[in-house]
mmCIF file of C-alpha atoms in Angstrom:
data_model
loop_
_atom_site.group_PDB
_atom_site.id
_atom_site.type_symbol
_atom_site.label_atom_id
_atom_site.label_comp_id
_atom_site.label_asym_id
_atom_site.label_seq_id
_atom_site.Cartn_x
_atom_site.Cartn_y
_atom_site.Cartn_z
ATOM 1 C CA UNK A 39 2.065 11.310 -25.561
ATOM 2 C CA UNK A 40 0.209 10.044 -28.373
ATOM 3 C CA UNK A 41 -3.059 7.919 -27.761
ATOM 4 C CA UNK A 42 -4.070 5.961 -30.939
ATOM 5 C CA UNK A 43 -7.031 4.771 -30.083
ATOM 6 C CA UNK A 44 -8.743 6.113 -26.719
ATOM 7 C CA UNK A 45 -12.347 4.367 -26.493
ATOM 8 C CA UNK A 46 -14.229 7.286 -24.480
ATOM 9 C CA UNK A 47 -13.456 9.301 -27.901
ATOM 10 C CA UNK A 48 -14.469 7.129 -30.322
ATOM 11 C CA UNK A 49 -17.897 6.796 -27.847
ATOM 12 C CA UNK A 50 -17.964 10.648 -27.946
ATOM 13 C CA UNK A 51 -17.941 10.876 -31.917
ATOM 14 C CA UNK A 52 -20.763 8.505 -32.119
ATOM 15 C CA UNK A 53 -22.788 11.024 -30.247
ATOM 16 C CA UNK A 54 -21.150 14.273 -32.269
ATOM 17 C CA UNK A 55 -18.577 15.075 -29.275
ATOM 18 C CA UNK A 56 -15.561 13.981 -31.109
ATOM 19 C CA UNK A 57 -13.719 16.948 -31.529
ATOM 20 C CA UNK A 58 -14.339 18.002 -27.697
ATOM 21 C CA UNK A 59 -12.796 14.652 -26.909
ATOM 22 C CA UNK A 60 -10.094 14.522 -28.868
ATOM 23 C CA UNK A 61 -9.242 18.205 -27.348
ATOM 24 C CA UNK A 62 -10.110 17.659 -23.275
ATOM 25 C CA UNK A 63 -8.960 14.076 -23.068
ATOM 26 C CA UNK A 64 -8.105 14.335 -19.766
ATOM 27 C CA UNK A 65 -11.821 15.914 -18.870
ATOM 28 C CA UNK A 66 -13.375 13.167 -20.643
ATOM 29 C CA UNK A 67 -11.901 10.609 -18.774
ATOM 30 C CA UNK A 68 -11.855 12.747 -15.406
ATOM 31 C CA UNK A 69 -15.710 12.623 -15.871
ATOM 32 C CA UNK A 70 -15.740 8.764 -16.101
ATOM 33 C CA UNK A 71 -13.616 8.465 -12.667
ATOM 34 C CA UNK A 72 -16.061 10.770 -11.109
ATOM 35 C CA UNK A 73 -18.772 8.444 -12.291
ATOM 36 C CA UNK A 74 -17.322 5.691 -11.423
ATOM 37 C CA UNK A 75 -16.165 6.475 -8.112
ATOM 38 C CA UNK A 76 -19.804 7.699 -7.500
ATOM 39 C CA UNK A 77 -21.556 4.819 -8.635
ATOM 40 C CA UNK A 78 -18.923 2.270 -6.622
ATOM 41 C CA UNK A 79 -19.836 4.738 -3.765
ATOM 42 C CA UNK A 80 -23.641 4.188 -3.917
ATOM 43 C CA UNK A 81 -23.222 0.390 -3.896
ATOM 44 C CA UNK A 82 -20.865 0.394 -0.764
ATOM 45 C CA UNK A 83 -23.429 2.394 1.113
ATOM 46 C CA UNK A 84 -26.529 0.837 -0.117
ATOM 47 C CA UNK A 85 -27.632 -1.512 2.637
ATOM 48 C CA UNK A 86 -25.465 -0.796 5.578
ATOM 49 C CA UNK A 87 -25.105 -3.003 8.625
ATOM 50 C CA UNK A 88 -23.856 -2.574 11.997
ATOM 51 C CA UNK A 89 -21.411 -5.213 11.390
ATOM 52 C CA UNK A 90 -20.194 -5.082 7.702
ATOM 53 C CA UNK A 91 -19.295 -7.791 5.387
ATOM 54 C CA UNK A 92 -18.012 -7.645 1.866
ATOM 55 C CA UNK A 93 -17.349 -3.740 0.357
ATOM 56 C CA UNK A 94 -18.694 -2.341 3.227
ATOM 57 C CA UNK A 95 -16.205 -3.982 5.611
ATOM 58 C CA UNK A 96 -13.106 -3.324 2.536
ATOM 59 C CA UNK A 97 -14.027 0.567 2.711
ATOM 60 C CA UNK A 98 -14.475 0.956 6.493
ATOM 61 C CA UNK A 99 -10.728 -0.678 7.335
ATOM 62 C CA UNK A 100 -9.577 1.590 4.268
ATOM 63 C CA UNK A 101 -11.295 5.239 5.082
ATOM 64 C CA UNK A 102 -10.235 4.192 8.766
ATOM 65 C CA UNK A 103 -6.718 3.481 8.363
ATOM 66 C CA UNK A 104 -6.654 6.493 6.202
ATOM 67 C CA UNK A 105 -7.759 8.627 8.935
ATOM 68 C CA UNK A 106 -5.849 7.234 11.707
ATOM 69 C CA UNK A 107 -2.756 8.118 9.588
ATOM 70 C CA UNK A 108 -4.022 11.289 8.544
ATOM 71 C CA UNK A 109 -4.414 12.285 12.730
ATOM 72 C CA UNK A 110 -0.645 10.995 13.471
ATOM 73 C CA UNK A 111 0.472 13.446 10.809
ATOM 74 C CA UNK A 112 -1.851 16.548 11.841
ATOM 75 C CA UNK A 113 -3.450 15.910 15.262
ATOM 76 C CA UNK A 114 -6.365 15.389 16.037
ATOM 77 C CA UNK A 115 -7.428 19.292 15.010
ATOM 78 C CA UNK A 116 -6.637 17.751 11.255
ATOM 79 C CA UNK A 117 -9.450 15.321 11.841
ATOM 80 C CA UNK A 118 -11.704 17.503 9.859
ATOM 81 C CA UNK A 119 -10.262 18.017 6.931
ATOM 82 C CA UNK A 120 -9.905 14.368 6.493
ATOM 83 C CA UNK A 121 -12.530 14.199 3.369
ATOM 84 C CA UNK A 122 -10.699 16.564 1.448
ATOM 85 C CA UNK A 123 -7.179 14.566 1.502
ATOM 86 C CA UNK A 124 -9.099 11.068 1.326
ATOM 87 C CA UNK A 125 -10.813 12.482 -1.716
ATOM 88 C CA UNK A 126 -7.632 13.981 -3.049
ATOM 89 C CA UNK A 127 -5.808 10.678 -2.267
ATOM 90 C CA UNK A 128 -8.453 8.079 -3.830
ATOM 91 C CA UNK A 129 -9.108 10.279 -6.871
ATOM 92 C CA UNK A 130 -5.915 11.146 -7.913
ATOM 93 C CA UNK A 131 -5.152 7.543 -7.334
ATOM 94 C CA UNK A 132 -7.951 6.499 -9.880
ATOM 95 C CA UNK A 133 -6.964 8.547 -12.671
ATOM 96 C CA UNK A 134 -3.468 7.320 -12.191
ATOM 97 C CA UNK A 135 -4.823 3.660 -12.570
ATOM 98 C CA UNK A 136 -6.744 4.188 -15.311
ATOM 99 C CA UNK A 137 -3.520 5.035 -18.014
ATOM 100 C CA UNK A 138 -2.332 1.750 -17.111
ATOM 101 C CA UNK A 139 -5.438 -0.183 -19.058
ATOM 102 C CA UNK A 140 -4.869 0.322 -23.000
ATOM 103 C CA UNK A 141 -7.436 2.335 -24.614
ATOM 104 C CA UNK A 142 -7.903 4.540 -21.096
ATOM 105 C CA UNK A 143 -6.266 7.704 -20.702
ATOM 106 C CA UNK A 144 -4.688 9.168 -17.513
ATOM 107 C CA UNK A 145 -6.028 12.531 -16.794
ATOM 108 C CA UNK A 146 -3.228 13.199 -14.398
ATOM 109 C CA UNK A 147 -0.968 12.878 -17.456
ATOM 110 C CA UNK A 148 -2.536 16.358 -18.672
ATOM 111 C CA UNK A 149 -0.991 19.159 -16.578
ATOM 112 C CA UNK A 150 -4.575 20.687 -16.470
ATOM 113 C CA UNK A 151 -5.322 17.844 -14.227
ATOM 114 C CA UNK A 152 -3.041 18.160 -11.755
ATOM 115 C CA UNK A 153 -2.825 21.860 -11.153
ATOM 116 C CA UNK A 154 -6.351 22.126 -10.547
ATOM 117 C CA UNK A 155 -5.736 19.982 -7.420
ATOM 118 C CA UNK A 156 -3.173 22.282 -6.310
ATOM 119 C CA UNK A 157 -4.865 25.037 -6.851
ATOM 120 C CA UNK A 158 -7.622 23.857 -4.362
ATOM 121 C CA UNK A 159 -5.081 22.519 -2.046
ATOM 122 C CA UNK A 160 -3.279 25.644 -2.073
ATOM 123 C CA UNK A 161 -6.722 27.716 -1.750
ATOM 124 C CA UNK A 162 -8.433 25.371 0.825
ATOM 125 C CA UNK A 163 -4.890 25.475 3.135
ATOM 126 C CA UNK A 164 -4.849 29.595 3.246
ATOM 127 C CA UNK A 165 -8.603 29.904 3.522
ATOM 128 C CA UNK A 166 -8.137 27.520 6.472
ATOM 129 C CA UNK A 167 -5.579 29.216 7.789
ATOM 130 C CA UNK A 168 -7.543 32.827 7.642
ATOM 131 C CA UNK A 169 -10.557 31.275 9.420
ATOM 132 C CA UNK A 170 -8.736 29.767 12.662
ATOM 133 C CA UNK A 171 -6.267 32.799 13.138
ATOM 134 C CA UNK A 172 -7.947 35.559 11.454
ATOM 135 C CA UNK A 173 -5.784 38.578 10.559
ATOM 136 C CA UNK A 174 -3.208 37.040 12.964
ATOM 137 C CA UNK A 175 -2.553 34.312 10.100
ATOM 138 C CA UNK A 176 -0.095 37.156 8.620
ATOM 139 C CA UNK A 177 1.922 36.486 11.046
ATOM 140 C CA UNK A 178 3.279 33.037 8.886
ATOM 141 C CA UNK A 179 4.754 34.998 6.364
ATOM 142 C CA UNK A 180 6.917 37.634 8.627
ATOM 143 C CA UNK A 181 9.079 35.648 10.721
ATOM 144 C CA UNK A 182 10.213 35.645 13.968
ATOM 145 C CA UNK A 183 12.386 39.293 13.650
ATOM 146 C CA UNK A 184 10.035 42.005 13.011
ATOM 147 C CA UNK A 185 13.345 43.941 11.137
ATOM 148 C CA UNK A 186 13.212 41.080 8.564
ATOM 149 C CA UNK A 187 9.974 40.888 8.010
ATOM 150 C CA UNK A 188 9.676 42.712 4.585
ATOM 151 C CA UNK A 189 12.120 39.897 2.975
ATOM 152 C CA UNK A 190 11.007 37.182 4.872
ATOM 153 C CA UNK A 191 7.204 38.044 3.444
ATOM 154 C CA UNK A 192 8.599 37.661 -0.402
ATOM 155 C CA UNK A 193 10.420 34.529 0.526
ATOM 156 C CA UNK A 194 6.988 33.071 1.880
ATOM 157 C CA UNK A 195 5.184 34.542 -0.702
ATOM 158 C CA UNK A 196 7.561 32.620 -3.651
ATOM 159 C CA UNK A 197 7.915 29.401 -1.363
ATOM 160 C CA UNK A 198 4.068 29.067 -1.118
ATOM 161 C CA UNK A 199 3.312 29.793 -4.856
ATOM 162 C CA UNK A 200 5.982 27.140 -5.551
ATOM 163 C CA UNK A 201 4.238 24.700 -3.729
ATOM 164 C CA UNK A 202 1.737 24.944 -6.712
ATOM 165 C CA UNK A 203 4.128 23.885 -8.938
ATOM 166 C CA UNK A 204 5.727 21.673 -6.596
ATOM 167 C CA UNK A 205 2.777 19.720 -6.734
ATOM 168 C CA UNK A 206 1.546 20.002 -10.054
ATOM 169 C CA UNK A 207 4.773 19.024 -12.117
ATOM 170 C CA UNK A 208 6.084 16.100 -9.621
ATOM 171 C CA UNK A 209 2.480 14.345 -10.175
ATOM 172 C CA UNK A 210 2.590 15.646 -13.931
ATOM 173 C CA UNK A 211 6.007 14.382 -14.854
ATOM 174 C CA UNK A 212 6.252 10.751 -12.998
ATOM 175 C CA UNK A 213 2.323 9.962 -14.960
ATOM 176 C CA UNK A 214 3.859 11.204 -18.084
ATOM 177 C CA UNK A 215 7.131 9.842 -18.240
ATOM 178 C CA UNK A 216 5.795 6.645 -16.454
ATOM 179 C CA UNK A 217 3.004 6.395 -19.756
ATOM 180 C CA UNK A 218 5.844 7.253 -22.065
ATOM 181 C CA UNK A 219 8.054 4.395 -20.841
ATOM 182 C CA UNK A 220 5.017 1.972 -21.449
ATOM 183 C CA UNK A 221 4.085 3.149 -25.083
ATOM 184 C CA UNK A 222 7.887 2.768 -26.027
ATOM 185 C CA UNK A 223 7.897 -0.837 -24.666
ATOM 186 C CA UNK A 224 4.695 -1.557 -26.243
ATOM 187 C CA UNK A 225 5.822 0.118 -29.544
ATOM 188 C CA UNK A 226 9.409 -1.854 -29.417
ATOM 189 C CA UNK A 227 8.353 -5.124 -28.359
ATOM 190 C CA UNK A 228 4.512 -5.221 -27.058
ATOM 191 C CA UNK A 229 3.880 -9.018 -28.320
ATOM 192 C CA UNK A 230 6.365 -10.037 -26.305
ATOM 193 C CA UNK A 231 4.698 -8.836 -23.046
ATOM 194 C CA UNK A 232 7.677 -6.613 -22.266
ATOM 195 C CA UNK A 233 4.880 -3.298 -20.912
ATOM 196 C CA UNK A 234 3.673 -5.865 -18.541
ATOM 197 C CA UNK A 235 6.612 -5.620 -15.799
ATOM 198 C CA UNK A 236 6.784 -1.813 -16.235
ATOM 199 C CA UNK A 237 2.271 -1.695 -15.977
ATOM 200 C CA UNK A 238 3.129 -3.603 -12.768
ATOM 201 C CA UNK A 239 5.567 -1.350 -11.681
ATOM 202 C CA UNK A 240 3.457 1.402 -12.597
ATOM 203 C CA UNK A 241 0.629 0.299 -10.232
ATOM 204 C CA UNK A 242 2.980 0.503 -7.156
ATOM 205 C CA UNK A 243 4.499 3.892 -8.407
ATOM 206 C CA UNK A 244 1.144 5.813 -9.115
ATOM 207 C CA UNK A 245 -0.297 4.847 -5.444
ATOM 208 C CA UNK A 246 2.947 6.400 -4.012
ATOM 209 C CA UNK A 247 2.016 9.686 -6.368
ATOM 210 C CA UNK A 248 -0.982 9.802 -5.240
ATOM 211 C CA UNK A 249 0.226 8.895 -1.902
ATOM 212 C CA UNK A 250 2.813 11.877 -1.607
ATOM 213 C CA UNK A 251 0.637 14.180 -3.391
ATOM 214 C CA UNK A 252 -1.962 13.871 0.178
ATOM 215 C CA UNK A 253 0.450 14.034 2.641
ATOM 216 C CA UNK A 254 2.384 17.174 1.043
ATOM 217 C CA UNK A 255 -1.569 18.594 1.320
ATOM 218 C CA UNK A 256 -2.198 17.341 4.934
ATOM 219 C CA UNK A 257 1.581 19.063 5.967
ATOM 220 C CA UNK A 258 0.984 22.344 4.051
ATOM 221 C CA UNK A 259 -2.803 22.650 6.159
ATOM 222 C CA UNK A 260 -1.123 21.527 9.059
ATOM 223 C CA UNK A 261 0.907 24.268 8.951
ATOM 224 C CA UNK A 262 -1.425 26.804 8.356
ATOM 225 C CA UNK A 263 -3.454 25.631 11.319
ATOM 226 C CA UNK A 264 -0.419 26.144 13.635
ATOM 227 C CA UNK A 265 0.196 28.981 15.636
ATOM 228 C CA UNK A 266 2.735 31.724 14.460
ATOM 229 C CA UNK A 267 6.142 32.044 15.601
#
């Protein structure tokens, strides 16, 4: 989709970045959730007390409910993985947001974006898997009759490349076609406030993106943390 007027490139030609803007939108604006999230970071933690008011007390209820639903899906051996799927989760959730306010581009509407975070999902959950079993971790990919095994390996082999994919185009797709249904009803009739049910919808609909998107990462390194049968 088309973005007339994106105000991180306009910023970027005033200091001679234009054309590196108008190419890697989607980095551009990755950067500026990064920064953001950082700098809301730093504020939250700035000052902590034992018993926390304001942001403090709105991010400790959050990264705790997070968890505690993170540990009924995995276990308590998932517990430590928890930063990577809150970060995955809060992120992807941000750049999802962020196509929603006009001038802002969604980097998760690039499929750049979201294959990189399947890529590390898909790398963190095997190298996870090789480090608690060892060369034992094999053993997920042969099945349970050792006369099968050969075919059973390929099978594994496609299914767990396709969870690449898997991820990547079911984030891609619902960002883009979610963005394309908004620039149509601004285009048609955008004076009339008609985007504004559809943005509203499209706040609820890029949580649960960003929602599914973590909890297909905490199943796929739960499984790898499981014992082969």
């Amino acid at each position: 989709m088309e973005h007339p007027y994106l105000f991180l490139t306009k910023l970027f030609e005033l200091l001679g970045l234009g054309h590196f803007a108008e190419q890697y939108p989607h980095v551009v604006y990755s950067w500026l959730i990064i920064l953001f999230l950082i700098v809301v970071v730093k504020l939250t933690v700035k000052g902590l007390k034992m018993i926390p008011t304001g942001g403090q007390n709105f991010f400790e209820v959050l990264i705790k409910g997070l968890e505690d639903f993170q540990v009924s899906i995995m276990g308590e051996h998932g517990r430590p993985f928890f930063p990577l799927v809150a970060t995955l989760l809060i992120y992807i959730l941000c750049m999802n947001w962020i196509g929603l306010i006009p001038g802002m581009f969604a980097p998760t509407a690039n499929i750049n974006t979201p294959l990189a975070c399947a890529i590390v999902v898909f790398i963190v959950t095997h190298a996870i898997g090789i480090k608690v079993h060892g060369f034992k971790y094999a053993k997920h990919f042969m099945g349970p009759v050792w006369w099968l095994a050969p075919l059973v390996f390929m099978i594994e082999i496609i299914g767990h490349f396709a969870r690449v994919l898997s991820l990547t185009f079911r984030l891609f797709g619902n960002i883009v076609g979610e963005e394309l249904v908004i620039g149509i009803c601004l285009l048609l009739a955008g004076f009339y406030l008609a985007p504004l049910p559809m943005m509203i919808l499209g706040i609820f609909t890029s949580f649960v993106q960003a929602f599914i998107f973590s909890l297909l990462s905490m199943m796929y390194i739960a499984g790898s943390l499981e014992e082969a049968h």
